[in-house]
Short mmCIF file of C-alpha atoms and ligand atoms in Angstrom, two decimals:
data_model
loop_
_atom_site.label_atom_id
_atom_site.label_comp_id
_atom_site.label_asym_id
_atom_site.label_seq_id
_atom_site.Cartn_x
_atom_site.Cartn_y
_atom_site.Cartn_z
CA UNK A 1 -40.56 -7.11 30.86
CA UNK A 2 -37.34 -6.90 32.88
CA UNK A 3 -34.17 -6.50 30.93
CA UNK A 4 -31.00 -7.23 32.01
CA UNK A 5 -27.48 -5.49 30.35
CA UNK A 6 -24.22 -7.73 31.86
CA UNK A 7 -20.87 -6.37 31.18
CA UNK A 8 -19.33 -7.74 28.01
CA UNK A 9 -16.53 -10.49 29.50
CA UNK A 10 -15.05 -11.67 26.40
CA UNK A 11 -11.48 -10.62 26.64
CA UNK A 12 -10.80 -6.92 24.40
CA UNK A 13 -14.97 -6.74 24.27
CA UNK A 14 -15.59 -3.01 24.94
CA UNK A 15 -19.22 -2.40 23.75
CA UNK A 16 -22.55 -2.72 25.40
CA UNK A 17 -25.74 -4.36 24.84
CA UNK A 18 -27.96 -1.56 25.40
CA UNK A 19 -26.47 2.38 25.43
CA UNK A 20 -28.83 4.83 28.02
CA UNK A 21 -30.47 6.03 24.87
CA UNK A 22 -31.90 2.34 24.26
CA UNK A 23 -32.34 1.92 27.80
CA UNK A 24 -34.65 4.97 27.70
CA UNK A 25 -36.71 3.59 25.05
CA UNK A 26 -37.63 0.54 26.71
CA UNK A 27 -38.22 2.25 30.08
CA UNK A 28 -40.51 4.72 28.21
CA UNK A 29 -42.53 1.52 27.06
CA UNK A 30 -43.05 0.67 30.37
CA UNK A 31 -40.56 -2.02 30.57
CA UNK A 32 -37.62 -2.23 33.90
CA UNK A 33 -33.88 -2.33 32.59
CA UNK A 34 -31.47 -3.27 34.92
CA UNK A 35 -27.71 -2.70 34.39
CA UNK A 36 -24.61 -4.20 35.51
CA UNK A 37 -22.15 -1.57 37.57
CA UNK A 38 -20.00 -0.48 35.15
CA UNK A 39 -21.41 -2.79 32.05
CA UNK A 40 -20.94 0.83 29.47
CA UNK A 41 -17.39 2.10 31.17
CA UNK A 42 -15.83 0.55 28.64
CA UNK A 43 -17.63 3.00 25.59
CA UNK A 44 -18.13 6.03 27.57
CA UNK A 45 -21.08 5.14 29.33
CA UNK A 46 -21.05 5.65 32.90
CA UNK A 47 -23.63 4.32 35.49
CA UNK A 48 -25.02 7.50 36.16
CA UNK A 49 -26.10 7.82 32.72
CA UNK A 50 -27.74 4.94 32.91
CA UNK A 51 -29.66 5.67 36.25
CA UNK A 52 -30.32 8.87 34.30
CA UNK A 53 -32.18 7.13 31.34
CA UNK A 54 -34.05 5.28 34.39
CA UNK A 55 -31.98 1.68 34.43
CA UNK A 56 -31.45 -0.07 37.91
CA UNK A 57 -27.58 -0.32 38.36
CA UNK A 58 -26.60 -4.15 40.06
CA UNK A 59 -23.43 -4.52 41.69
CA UNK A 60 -22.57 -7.83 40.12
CA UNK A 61 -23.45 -9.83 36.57
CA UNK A 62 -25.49 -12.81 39.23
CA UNK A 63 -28.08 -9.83 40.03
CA UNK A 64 -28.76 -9.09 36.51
CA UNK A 65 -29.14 -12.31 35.51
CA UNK A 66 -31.70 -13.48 38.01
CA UNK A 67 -33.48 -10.08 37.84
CA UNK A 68 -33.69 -10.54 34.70
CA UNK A 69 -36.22 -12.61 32.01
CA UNK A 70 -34.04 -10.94 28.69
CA UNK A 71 -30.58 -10.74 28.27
CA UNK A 72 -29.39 -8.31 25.87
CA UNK A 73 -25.34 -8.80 24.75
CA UNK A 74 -22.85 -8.07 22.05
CA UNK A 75 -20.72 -11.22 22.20
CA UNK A 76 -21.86 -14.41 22.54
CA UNK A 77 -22.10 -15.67 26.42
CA UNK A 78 -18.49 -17.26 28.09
CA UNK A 79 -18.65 -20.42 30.21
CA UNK A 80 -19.62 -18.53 33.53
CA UNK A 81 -22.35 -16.99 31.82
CA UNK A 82 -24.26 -20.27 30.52
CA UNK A 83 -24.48 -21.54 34.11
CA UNK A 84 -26.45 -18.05 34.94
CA UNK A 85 -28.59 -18.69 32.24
CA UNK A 86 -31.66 -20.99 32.87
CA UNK A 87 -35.12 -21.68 31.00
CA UNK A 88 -36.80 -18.25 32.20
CA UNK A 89 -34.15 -16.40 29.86
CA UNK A 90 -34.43 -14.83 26.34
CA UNK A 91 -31.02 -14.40 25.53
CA UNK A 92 -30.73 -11.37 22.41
CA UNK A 93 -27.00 -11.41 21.19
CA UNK A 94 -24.27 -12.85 18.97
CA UNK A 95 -23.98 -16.31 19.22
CA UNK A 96 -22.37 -17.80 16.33
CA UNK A 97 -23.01 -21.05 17.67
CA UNK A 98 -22.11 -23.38 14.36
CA UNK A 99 -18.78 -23.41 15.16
CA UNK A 100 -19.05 -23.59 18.74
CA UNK A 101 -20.40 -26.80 20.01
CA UNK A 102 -19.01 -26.48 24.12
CA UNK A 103 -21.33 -22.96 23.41
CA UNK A 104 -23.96 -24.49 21.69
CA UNK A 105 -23.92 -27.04 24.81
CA UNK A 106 -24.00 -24.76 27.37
CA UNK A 107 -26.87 -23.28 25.83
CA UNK A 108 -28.89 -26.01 25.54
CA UNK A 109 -28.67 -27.03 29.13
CA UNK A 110 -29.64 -24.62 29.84
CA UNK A 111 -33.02 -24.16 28.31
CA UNK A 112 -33.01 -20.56 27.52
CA UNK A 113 -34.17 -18.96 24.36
CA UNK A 114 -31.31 -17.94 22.19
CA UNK A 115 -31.73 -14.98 19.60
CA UNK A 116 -28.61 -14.84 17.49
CA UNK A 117 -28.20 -11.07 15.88
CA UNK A 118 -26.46 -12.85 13.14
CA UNK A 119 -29.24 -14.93 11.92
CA UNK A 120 -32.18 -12.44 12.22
CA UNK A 121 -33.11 -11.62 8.29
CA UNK A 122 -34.92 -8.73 6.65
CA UNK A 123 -37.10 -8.36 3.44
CA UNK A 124 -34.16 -7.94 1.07
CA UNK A 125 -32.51 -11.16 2.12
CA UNK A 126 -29.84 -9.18 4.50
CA UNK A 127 -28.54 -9.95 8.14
CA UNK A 128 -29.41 -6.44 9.21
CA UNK A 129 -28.12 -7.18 12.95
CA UNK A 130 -24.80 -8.15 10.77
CA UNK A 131 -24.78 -5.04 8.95
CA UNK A 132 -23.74 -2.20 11.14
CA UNK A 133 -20.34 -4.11 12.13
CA UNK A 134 -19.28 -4.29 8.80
CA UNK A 135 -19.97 -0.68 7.91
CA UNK A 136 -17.86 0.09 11.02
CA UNK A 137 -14.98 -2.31 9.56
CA UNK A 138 -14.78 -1.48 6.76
CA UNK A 139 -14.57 2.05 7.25
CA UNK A 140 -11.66 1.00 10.01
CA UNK A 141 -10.20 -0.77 7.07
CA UNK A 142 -9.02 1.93 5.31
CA UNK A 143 -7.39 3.91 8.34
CA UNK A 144 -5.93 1.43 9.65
CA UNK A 145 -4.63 0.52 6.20
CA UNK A 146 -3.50 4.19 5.81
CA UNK A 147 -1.52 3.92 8.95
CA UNK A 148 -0.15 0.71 8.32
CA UNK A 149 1.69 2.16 5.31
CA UNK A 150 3.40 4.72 6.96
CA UNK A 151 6.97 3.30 7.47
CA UNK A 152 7.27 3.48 11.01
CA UNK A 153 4.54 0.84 10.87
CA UNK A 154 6.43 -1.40 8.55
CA UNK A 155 4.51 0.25 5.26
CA UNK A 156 6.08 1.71 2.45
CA UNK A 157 5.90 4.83 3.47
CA UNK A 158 2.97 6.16 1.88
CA UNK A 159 0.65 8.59 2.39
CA UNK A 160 -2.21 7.24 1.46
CA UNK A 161 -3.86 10.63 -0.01
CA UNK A 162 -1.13 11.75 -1.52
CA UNK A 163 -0.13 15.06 -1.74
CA UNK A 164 -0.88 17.50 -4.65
CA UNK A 165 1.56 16.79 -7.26
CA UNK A 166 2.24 13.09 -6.10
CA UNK A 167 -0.53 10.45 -6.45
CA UNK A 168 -2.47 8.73 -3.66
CA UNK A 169 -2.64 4.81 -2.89
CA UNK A 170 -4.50 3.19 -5.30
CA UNK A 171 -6.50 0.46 -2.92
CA UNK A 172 -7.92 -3.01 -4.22
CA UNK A 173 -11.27 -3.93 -2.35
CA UNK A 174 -11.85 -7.71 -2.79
CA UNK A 175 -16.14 -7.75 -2.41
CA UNK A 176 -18.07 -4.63 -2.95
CA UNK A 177 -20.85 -5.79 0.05
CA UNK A 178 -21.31 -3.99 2.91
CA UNK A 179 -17.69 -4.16 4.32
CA UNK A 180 -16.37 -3.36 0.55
CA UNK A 181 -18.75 -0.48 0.10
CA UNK A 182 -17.75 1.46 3.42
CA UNK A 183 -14.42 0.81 2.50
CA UNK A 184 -14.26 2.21 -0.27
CA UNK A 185 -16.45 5.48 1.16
CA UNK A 186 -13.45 6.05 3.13
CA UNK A 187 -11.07 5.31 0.61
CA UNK A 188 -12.64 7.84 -1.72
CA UNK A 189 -13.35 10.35 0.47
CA UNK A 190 -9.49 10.22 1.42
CA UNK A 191 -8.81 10.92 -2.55
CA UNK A 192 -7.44 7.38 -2.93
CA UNK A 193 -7.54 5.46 -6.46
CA UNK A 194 -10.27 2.54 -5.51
CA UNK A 195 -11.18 -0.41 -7.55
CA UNK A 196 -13.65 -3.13 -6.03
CA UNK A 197 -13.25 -6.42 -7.74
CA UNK A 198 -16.75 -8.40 -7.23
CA UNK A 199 -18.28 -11.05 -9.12
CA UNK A 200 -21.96 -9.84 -8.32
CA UNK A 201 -22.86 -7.90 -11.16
CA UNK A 202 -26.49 -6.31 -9.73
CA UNK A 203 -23.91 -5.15 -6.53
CA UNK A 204 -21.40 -3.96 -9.32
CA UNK A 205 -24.27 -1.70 -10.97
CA UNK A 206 -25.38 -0.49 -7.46
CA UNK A 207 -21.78 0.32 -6.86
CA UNK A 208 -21.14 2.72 -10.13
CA UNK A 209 -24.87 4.66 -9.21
CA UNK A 210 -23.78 5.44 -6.01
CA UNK A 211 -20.17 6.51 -6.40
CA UNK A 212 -20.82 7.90 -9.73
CA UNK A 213 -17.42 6.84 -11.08
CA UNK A 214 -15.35 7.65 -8.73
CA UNK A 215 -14.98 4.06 -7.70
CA UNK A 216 -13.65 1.66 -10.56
CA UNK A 217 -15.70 -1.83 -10.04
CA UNK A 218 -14.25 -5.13 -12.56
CA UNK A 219 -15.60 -8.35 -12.52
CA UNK A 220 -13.68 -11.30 -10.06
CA UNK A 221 -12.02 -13.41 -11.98
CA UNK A 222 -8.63 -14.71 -11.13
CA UNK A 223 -6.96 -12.95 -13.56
CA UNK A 224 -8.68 -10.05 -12.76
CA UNK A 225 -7.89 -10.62 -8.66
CA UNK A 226 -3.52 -10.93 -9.52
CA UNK A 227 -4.08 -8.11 -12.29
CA UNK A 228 -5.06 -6.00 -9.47
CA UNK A 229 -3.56 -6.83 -6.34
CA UNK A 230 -0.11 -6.13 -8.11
CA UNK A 231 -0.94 -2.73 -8.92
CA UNK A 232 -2.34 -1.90 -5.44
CA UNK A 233 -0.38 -0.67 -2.38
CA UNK A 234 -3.50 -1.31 -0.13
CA UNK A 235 -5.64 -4.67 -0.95
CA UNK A 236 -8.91 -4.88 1.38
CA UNK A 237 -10.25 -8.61 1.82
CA UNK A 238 -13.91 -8.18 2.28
CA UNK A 239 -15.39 -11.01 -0.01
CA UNK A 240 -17.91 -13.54 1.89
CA UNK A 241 -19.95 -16.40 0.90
CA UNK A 242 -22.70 -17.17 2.96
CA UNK A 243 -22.16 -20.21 5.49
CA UNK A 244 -18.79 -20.83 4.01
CA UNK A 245 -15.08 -19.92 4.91
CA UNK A 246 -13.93 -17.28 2.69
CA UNK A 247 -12.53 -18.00 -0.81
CA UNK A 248 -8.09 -17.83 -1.18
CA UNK A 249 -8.12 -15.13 -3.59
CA UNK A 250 -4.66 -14.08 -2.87
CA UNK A 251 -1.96 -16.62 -2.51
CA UNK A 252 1.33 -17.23 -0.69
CA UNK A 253 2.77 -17.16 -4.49
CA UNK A 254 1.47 -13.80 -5.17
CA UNK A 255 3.18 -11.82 -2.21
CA UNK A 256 6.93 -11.83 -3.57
CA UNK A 257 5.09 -9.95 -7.28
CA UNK A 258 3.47 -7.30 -5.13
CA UNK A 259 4.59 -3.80 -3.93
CA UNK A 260 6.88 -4.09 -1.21
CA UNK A 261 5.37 -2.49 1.80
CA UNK A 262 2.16 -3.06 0.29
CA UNK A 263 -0.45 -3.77 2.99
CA UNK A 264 -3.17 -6.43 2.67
CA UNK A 265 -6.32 -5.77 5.79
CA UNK A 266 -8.11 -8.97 5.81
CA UNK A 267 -11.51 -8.09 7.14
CA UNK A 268 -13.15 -11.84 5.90
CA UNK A 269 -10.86 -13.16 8.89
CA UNK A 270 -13.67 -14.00 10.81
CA UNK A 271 -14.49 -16.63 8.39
CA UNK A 272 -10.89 -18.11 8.19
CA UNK A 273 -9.76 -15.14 5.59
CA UNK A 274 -9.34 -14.37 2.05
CA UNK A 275 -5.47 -14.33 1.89
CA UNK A 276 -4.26 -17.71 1.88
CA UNK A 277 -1.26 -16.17 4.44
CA UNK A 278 -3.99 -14.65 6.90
CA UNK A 279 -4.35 -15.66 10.37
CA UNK A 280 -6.23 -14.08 13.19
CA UNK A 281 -4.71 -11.12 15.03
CA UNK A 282 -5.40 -8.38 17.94
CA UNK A 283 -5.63 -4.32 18.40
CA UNK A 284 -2.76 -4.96 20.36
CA UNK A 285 -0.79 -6.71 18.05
CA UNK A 286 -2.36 -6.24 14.32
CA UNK A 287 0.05 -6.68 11.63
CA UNK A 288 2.82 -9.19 10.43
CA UNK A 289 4.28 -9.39 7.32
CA UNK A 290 5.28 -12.51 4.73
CA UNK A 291 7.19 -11.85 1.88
CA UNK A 292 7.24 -7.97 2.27
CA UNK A 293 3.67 -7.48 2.31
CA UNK A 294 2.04 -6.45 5.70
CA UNK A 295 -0.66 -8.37 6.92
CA UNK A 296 -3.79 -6.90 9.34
CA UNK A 297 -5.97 -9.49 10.03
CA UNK A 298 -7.65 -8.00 13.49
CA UNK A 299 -10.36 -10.78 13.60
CA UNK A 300 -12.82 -8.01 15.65
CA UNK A 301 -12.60 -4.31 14.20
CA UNK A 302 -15.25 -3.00 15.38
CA UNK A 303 -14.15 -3.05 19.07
CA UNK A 304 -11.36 -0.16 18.76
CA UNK A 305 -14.54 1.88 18.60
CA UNK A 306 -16.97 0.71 21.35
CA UNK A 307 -18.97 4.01 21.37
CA UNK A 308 -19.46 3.87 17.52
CA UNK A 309 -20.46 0.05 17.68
CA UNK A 310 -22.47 -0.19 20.60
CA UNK A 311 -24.69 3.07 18.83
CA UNK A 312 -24.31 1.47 15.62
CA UNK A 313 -25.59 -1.86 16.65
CA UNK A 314 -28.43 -0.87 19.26
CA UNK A 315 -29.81 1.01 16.71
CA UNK A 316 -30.41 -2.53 14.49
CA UNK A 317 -31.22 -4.17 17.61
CA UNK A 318 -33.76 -1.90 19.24
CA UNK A 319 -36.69 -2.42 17.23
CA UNK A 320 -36.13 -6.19 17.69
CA UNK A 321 -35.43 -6.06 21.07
CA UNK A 322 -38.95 -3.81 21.94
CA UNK A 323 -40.99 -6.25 20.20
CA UNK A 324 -39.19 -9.24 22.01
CA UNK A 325 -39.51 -7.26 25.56
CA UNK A 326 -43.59 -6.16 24.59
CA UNK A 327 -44.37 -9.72 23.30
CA UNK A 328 -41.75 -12.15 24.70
CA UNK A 329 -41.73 -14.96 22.54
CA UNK A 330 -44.89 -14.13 21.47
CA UNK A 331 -43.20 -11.26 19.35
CA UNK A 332 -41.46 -14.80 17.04
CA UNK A 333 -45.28 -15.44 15.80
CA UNK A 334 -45.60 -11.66 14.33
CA UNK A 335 -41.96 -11.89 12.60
CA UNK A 336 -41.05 -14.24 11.02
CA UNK A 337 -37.48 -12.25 10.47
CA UNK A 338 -36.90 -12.29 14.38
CA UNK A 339 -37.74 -16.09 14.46
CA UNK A 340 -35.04 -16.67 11.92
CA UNK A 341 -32.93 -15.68 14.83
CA UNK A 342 -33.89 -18.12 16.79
CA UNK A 343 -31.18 -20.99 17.61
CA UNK A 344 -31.79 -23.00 20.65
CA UNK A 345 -34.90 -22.85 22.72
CA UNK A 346 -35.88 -24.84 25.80
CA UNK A 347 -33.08 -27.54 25.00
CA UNK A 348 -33.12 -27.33 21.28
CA UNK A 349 -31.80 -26.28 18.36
CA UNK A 350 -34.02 -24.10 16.22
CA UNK A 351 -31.89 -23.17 13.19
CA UNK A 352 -31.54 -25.62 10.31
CA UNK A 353 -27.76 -24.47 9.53
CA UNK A 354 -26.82 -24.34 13.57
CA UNK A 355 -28.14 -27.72 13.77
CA UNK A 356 -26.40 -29.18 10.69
CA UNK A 357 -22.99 -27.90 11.69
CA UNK A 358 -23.51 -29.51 14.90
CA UNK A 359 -25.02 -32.40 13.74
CA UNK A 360 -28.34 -32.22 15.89
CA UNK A 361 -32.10 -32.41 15.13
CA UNK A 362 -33.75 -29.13 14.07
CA UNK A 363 -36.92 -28.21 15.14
CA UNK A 364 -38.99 -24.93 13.94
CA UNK A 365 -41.55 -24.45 16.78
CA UNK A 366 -42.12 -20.94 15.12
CA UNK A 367 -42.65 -22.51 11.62
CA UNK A 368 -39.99 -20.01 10.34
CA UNK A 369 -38.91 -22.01 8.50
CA UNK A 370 -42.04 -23.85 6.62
N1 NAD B 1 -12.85 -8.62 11.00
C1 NAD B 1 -13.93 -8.02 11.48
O1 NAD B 1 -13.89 -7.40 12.54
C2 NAD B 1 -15.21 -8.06 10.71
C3 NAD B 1 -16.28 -7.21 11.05
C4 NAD B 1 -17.43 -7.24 10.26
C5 NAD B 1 -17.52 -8.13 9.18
N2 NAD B 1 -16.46 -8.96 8.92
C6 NAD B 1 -16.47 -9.92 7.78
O2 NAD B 1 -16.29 -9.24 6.55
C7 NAD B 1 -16.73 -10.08 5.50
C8 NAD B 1 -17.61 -9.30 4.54
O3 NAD B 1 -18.81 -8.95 5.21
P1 NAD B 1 -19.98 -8.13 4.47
O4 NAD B 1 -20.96 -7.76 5.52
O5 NAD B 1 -19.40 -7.07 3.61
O6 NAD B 1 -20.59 -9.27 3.54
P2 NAD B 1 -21.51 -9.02 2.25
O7 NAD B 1 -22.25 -10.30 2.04
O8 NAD B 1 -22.27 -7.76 2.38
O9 NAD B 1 -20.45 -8.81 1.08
C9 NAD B 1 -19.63 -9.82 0.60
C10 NAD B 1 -19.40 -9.56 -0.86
O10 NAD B 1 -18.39 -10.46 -1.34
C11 NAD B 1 -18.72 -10.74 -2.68
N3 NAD B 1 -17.96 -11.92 -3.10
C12 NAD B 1 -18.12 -13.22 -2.73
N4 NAD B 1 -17.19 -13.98 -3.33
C13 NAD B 1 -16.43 -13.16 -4.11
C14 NAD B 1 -15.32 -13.36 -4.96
N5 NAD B 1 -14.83 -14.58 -5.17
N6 NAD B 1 -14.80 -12.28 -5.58
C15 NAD B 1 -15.29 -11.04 -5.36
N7 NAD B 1 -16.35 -10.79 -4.57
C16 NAD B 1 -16.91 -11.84 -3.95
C17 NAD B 1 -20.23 -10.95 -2.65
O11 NAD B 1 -20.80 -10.85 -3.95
C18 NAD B 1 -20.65 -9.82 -1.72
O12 NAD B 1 -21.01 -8.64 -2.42
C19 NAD B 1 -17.46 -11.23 6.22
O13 NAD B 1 -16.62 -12.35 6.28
C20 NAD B 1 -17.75 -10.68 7.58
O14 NAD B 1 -17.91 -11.71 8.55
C21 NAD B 1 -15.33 -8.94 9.67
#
């Protein structure tokens, strides 16, 4: 199969689809990548190492998509990009289309295949394409938490290790998941005090085996949540409940009883946040702060490190991406995870939740969902 990489568009968007390591995988399977000029400049990747691992470098983003029969992104596609998309195209990326209806749209003219990274499942009930993003946010979490504290940054002035003889930060992580767990790896392993409040108890008991004590988990409750958060000088949001926006565990009223210079990282932004004070902000602009308390609610962490995320997530998305590029759709018959990721096709959508949230009909042509 041909496979095309475009350079990511979205504004800030700094990773790739495919890294030359990838792209040597594919080509070693017999398959033809071909790569945008300049698509992996952004995390280190220049063309030559691309023509190295044996990719065709295009001038412009219209060659790769009509060379192409798969398109392999990190964010979902912008307006310019639907129109290059037609019914020849598998598209493998993040869509998040629920949400998105002028996307969703878009899409559905026209007629290509959509494979949403988000949706694809795995035996254990996971979103493994999901996965690798939030181990690189919430290990970003706690650095940028530890940075935020210094005072020049409008913390308290804390360093959050401490120093022998004076105690380190004691950080709150709200959801022990995958975000919460790599969180509080960091946080640990910086000789921070770490408690994770989270109201699974199975997660809870995975959490103790692995950190062996080191990590202090307690049961969500709200008491529990204000107990905590008034103690800490660093709270991490990280709580999520599937398909939903993310519970208000910490409230405007709480702010003025915290530490002052106490810094709250809200890494459930991307599902409207878990402090009810949150709202969406940038690498270039990350904090504010209500009521003394600093607020860093960077909506897309894992793009201050391109080269870590575009590794990270290729490495999820390879094996999925061979079998789609060996098979074509063909490959949605063998696994049934992979056609969980399916959300449009040939002018419609394929996902019960997409299609709810947009109020369309569903269809499961792969019986993924039987
Ligand atoms: N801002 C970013 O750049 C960025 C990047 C990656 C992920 N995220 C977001 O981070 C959030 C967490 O992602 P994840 O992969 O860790 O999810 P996850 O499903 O692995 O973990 C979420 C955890 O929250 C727990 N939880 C739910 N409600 C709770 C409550 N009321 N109290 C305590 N715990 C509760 C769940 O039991 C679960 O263990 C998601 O919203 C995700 O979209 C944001």
């Amino acid at each position: 199969m041909r496979v095309g990489v475009p350079r990511e568009i979205k504004p800030d968007e700094y990773r790739v689809g495919l890294t030359p390591t990838a792209v040597r995988e594919y080509v070693t399977k017999g398959h033809e990548v071909v790569v945008e000029m300049g698509a992996g400049d952004g995390a280190g990747y220049s063309d030559a190492l691309y023509k190295r691992a044996g990719a065709k470098v295009m001038p412009t983003a219209e060659d790769v998509f009509a060379e192409a029969e798969m398109i392999v992104k990190v964010k979902e596609p912008q307006p310019i990009e639907w129109a290059r998309l037609t019914d020849k195209h598998i598209l493998f990326t993040y869509l998040h289309l629920a949400p998105d209806p002028d996307q969703a749209n878009g899409l559905l003219k026209s007629g290509c295949a959509g494979i949403a990274y988000e949706t694809v499942t795995d035996d254990a009930g996971g979103l493994p394409l999901l996965a690798p993003m939030s181990e690189v946010a919430g290990r970003i979490a706690v650095f940028s938490a530890g940075e935020t504290l210094l005072k020049h940054n409008g913390g308290m002035g804390l360093l959050i290790s401490g120093v022998p003889g004076v105690p380190p930060a004691r950080v709150c992580i709200l959801g022990g998941g995958v975000v919460g767990a790599n969180a509080a790896v960091m946080a640990a392993g910086l000789g921070a005090e770490v408690v994770i409040v989270e109201r699974s108890i199975p997660r809870m008991r995975h959490i103790d085996d692995i950190f062996a004590g080191r990590v202090i988990t307690r049961y969500s409750t709200i008491d529990a949540v204000e107990e905590e958060i008034l103690k800490a000088d660093v709270v991490i949001g990280a709580v999520l409940t599937a398909g939903a926006a993310a519970p208000k565990l910490v409230r405007r009223e709480h702010l003025s009883k915290m530490k002052p210079g106490s810094v709250l990282v809200d890494v459930s932004i991307d599902q409207g946040g878990c402090f009810e004070t949150s709202k969406p902000t940038t690498h270039n602009h990350p904090t504010y702060t209500v009521d003394g308390v600093v607020h860093y609610c960077v909506a897309n962490m894992p793009g201050a490190a391109p080269r870590t995320s575009s590794e990270a997530l290729v490495h999820a998305t390879l094996p999925f991406g061979l079998q789609l590029a060996d098979k074509g759709l063909e490959a949605l018959t063998k696994n049934r995870h992979l056609a969980k990721g399916l959300n449009v096709l040939k002018g419609q959508v394929t996902h019960p939740a997409v299609a709810e949230a947009l109020g369309k009909p569903f269809v499961d042509p792969y019986g993924a969902w039987a």
